Short mmCIF file of C-alpha atoms (C1' of nucleotides) in Angstrom, two decimals:
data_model
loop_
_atom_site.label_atom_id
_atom_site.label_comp_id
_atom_site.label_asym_id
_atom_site.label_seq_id
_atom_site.Cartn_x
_atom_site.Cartn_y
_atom_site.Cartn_z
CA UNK A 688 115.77 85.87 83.31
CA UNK A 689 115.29 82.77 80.85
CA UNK A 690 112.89 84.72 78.50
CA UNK A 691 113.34 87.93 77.69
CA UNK A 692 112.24 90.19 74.94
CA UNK A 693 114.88 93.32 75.07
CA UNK A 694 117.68 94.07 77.46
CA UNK A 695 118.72 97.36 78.28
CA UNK A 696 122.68 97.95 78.54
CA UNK A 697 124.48 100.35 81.65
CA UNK A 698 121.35 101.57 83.12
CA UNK A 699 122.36 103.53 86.12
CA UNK A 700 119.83 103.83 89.02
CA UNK A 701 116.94 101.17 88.23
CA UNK A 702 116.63 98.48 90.41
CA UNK A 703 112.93 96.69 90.55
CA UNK A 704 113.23 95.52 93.65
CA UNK A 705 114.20 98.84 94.98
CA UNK A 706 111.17 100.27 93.50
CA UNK A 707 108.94 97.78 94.33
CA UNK A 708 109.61 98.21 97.98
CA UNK A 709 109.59 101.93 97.59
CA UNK A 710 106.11 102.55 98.44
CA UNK A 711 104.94 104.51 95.69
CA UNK A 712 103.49 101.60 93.30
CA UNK A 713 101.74 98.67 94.34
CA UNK A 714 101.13 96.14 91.53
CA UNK A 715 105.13 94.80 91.91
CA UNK A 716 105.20 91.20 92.78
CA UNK A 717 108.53 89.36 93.30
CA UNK A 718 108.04 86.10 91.21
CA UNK A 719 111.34 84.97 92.89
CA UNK A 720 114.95 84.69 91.64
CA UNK A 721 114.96 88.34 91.31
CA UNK A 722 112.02 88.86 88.81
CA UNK A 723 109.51 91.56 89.55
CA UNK A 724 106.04 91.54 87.37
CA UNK A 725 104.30 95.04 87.41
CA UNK A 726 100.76 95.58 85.94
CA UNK A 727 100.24 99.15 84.43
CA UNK A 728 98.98 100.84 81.51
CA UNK A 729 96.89 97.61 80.70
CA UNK A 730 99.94 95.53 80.27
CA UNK A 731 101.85 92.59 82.31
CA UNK A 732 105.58 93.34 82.48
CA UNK A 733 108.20 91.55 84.31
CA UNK A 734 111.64 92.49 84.78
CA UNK A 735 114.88 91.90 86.25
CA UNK A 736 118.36 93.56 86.97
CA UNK A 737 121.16 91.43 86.59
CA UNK A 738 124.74 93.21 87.08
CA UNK A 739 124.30 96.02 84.42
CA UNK A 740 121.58 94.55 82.48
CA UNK A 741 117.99 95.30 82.63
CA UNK A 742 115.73 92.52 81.57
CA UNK A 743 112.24 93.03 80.07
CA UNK A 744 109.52 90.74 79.25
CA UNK A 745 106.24 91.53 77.75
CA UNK A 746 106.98 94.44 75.77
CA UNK A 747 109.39 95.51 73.22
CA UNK A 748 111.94 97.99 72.79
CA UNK A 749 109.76 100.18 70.69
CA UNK A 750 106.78 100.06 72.94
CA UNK A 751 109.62 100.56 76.36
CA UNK A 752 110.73 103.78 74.49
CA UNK A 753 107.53 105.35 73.63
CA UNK A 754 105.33 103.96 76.41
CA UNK A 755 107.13 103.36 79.32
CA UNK A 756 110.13 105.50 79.27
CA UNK A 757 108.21 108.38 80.60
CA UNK A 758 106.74 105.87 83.40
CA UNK A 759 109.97 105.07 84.85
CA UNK A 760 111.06 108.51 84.99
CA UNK A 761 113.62 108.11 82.25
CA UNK A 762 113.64 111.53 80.68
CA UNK A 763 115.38 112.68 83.93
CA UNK A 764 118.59 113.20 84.82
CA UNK A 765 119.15 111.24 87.85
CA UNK A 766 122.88 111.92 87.80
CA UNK A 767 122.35 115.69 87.76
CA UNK A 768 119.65 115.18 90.52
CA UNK A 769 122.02 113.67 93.02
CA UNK A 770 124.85 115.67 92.52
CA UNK A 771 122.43 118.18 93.43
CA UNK A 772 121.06 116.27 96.74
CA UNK A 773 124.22 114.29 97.42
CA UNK A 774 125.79 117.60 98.92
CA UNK A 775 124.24 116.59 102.78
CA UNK A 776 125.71 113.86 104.47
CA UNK A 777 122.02 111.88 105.44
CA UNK A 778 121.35 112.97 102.06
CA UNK A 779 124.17 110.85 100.56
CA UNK A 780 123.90 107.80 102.64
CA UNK A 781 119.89 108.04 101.40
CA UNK A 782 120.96 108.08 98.03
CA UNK A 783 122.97 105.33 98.08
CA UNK A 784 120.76 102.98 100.16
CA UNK A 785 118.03 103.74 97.54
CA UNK A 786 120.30 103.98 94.38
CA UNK A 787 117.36 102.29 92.48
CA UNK A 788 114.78 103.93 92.82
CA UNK A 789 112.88 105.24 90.43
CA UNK A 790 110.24 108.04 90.68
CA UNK A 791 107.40 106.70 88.74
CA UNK A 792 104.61 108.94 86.85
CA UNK A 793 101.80 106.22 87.41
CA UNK A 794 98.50 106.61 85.77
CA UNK A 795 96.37 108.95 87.38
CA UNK A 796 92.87 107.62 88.12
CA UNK A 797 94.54 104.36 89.85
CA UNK A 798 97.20 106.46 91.69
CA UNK A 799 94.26 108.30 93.12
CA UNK A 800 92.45 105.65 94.23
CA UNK A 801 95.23 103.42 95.61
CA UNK A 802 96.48 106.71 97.73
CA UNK A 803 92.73 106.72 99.17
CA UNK A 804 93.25 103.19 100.45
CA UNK A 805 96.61 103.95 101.91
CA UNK A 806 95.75 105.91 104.18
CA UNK A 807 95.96 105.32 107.78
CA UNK A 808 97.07 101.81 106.14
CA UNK A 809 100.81 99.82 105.45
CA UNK A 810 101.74 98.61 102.28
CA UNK A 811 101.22 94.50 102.41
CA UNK A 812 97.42 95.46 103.19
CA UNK A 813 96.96 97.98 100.45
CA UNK A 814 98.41 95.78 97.90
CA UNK A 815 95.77 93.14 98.84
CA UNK A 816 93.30 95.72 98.70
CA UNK A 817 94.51 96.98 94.97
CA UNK A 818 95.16 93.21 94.35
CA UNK A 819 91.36 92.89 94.90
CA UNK A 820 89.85 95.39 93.29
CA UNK A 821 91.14 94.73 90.07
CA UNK A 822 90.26 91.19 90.13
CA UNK A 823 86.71 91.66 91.22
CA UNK A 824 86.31 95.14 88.79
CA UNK A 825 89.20 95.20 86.44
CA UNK A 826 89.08 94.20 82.63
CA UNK A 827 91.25 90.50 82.14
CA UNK A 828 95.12 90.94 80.81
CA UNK A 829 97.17 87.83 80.12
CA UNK A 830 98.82 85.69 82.72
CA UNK A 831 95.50 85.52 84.80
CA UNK A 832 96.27 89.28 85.74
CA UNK A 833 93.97 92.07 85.85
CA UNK A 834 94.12 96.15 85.06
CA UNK A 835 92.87 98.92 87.32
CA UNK A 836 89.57 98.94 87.06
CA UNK A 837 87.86 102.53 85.58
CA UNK A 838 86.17 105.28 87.30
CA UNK A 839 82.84 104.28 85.40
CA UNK A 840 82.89 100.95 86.61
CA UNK A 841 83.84 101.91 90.31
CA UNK A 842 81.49 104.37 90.42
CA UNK A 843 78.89 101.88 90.33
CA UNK A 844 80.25 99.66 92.47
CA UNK A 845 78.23 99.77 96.36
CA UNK A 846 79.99 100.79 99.14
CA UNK A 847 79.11 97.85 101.48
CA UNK A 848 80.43 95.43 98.73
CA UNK A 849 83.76 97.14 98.32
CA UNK A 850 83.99 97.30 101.96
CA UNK A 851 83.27 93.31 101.87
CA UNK A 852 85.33 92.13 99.02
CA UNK A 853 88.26 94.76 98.88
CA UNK A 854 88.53 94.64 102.52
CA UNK A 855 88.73 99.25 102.28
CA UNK A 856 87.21 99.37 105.82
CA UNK A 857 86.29 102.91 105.96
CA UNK A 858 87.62 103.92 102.97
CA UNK A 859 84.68 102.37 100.80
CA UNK A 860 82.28 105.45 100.30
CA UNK A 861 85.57 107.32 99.82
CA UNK A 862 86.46 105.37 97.22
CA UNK A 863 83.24 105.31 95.93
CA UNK A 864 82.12 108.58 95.73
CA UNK A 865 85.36 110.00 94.14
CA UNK A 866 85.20 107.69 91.54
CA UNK A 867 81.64 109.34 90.63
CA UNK A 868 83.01 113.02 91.06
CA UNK A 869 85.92 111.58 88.47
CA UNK A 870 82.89 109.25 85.83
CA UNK A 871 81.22 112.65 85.89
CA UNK A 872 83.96 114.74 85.42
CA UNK A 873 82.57 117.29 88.56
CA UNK A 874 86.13 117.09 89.11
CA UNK A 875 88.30 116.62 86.00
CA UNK A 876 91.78 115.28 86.50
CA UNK A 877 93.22 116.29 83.28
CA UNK A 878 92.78 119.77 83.48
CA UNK A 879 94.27 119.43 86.70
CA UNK A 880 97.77 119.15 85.24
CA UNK A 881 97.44 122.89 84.03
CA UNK A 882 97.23 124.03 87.34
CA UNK A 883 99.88 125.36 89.55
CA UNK A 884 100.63 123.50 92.84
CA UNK A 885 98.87 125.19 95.33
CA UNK A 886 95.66 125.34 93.11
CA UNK A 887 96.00 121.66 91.81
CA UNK A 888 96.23 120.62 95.79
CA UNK A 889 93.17 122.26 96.43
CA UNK A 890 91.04 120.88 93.79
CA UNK A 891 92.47 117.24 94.57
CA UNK A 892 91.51 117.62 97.96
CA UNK A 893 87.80 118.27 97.32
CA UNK A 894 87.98 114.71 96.36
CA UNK A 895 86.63 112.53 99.56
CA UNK A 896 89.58 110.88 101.29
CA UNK A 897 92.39 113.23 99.95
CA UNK A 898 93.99 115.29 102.64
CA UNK A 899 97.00 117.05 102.15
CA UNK A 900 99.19 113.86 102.44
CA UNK A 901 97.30 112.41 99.54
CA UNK A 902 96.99 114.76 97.70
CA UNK A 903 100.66 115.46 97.51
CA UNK A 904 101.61 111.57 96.67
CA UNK A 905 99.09 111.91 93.73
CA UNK A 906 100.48 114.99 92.39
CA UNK A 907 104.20 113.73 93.13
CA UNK A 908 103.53 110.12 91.57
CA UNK A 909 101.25 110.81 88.94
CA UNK A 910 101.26 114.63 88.15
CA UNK A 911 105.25 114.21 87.80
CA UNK A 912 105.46 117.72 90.14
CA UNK A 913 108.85 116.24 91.40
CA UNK A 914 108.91 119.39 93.97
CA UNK A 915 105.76 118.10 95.89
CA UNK A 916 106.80 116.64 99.30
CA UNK A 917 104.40 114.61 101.05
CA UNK A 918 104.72 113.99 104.84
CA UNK A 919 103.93 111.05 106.33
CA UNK A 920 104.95 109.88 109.85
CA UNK A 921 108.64 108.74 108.34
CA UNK A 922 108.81 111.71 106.48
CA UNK A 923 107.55 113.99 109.98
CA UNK A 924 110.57 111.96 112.10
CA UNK A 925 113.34 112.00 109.72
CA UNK A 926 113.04 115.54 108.97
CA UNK A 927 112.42 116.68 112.65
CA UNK A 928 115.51 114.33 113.64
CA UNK A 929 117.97 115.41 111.04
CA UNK A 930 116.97 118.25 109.56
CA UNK A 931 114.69 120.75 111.80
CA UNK A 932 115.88 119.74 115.08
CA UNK A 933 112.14 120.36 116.32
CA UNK A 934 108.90 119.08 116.64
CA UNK A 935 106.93 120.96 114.09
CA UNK A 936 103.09 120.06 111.79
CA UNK A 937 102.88 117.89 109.41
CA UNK A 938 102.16 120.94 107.16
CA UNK A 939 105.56 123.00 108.69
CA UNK A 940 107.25 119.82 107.66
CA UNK A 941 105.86 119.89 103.75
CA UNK A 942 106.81 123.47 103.56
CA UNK A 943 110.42 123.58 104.85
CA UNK A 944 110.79 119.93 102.97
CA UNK A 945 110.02 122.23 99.63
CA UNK A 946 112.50 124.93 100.97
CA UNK A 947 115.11 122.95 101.72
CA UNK A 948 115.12 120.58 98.75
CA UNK A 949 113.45 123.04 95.86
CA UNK A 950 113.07 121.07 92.43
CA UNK A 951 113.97 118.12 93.82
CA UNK A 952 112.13 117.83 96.73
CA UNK A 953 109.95 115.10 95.87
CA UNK A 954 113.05 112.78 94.74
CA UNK A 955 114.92 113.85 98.41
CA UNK A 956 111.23 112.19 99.86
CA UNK A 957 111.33 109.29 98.61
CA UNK A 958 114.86 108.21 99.65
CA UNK A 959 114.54 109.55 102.46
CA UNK A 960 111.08 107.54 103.31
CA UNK A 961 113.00 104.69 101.68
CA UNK A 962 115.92 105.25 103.99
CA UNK A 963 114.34 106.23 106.96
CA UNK A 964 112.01 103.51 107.34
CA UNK A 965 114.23 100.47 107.00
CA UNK A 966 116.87 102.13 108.81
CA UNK A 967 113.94 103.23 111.75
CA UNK A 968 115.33 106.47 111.47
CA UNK A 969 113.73 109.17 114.49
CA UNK A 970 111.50 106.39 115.67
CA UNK A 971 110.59 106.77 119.43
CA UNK A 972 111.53 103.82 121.49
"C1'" DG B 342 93.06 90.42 124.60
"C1'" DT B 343 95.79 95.21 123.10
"C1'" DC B 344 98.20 98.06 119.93
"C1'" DC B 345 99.03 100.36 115.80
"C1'" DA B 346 100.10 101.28 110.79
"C1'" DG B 347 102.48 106.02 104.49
"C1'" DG B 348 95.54 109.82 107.42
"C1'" DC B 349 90.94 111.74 106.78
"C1'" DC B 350 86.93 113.76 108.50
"C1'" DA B 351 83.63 115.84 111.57
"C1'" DG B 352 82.83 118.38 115.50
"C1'" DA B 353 84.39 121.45 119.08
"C1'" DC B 354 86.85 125.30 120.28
"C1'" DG C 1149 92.78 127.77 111.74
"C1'" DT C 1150 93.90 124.17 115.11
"C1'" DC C 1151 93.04 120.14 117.96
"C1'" DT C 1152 90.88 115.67 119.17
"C1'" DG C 1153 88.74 111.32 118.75
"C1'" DG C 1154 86.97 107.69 115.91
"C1'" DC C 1155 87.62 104.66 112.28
"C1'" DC C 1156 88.16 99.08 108.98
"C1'" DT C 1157 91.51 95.53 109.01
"C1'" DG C 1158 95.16 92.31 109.86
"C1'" DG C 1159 99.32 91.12 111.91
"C1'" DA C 1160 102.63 91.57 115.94
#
DNA sequence: GTCCAGGCCAGAC
DNA sequence: GTCTGGCCTGGA
């Protein structure tokens, strides 16, 4: 990177481009030549890994430490976490495929709503979609960028307009209407970190468009509970291929996914959706 | 033209 | 509680 405002020195397991294509976040854009820009937390970052280094732009050190360390997940002990999951063979293989990766704690509101939109969805179209939304309903950052725009301001927003110029199909009134239930606090999403699992699930999915599979992503990606393990159709074939040897629910899959992997069960998700799905891993022909 | 993708919801049993 | 069909949209 030409311009750079701090490097970081021998940080193991953070790749950008890894987590960019992880599925979990989608604000990364690859400027080219390995730079990735994120928009979070009402800032424009950009980064890039080069050998051993870790670029920044757009923030300092100061603000990466106190701001953003928590963000990319660095108060965990990734080394401890694969010694842990690096005992199964698929396991290891997963690990190493996805050795960037990092399991973000994104910003709750936005996590929420980008989740809605993902559903039944791939990832180029829901990045338009979030894209969209914050350039239409988002406040300005630098760069031409925009930031997530707020529950107040979506909650006013019209259905048939969202479904127009976010291109949300279906997902509009969803969208919509839990962005009121959030602006009015009928459903309060800080309180919700107090709750246990189970009981945080629950009062997620009272929220329209968050079924289980949602609800789990937000609580994995933005609640930090690192032993939720959402199932999606990757998640369903891998685990039925590899692990279960049988065709069980989605819901049969979440709960054995939480046995087998306990405390680290969301981490042993996301390399395995990482792995599984560029590798086609249990797909029917 | 047909099919389907990181699911959710309503209605029927 | 479990199962089924319908659903926006865009790209293969």
């Amino acid at each position: 990177m030409k311009r750079y405002d701090f490097y970081i020195e021998d940080m193991e397991y953070f790749d950008p481009k890894t987590i960019a294509d992880s599925g979990q976040a989608f604000r990364f854009t690859h400027l080219g030549d390995g730079v990735y820009r994120n928009i979070a937390k009402g800032q424009v970052i950009t980064m890039k890994r080069e050998k051993n280094r870790l670029y920044f732009q757009g923030l300092d050190r100061e603000e990466f430490e106190n701001q953003w360390s928590r963000y990319f997940d660095c108060h965990r002990d990734y080394e401890a976490m694969r010694q842990f999951l690096g005992k199964d063979p698929l396991m290891k293989k997963a690990l190493d495929y996805g050795w960037g990766i990092r399991l973000l704690n994104q910003e709750i509101f936005e996590t929420l709503i980008t989740f809605i939109i993902s559903a039944n969805s791939h990832i180029p179209r829901i990045k338009a979609s979030v894209e969209k939304m914050a350039s239409f309903y988002g406040k300005p950052l630098k760069g031409g960028q925009f930031a997530f725009p707020s529950p107040k301001t979506l909650a006013k927003v019209s259905p048939e307009e969202l479904r127009n110029l976010v291109k949300v199909g279906y997902r509009d009134r969803y969208i919509v209407e839990t962005a009121k239930m959030v602006a009015t606090e009928e459903v309060d999403l800080e309180t919700i970190k107090e709750l246990d699992l189970s009981k945080a699930r629950k009062v997620l999915m009272t929220l329209p468009g968050v079924g289980e599979k949602v609800a789990d992503c937000i609580l994995l990606f933005a609640y930090e509970r690192k032993e939720s393990f959402p199932v999606d159709v990757w998640i369903k074939r891998v685990m039925e291929d590899i692990y279960l040897k049988e065709e069980v629910t989605k819901r049969e899959v979440a709960t054995r996914g939480r046995q087998i992997f306990g405390n680290y069960a969301g981490y042993a998700n996301q390399y395995l959706f990482y792995y599984g799905r560029d590798h086609q891993l249990g797909k029917k022909r």
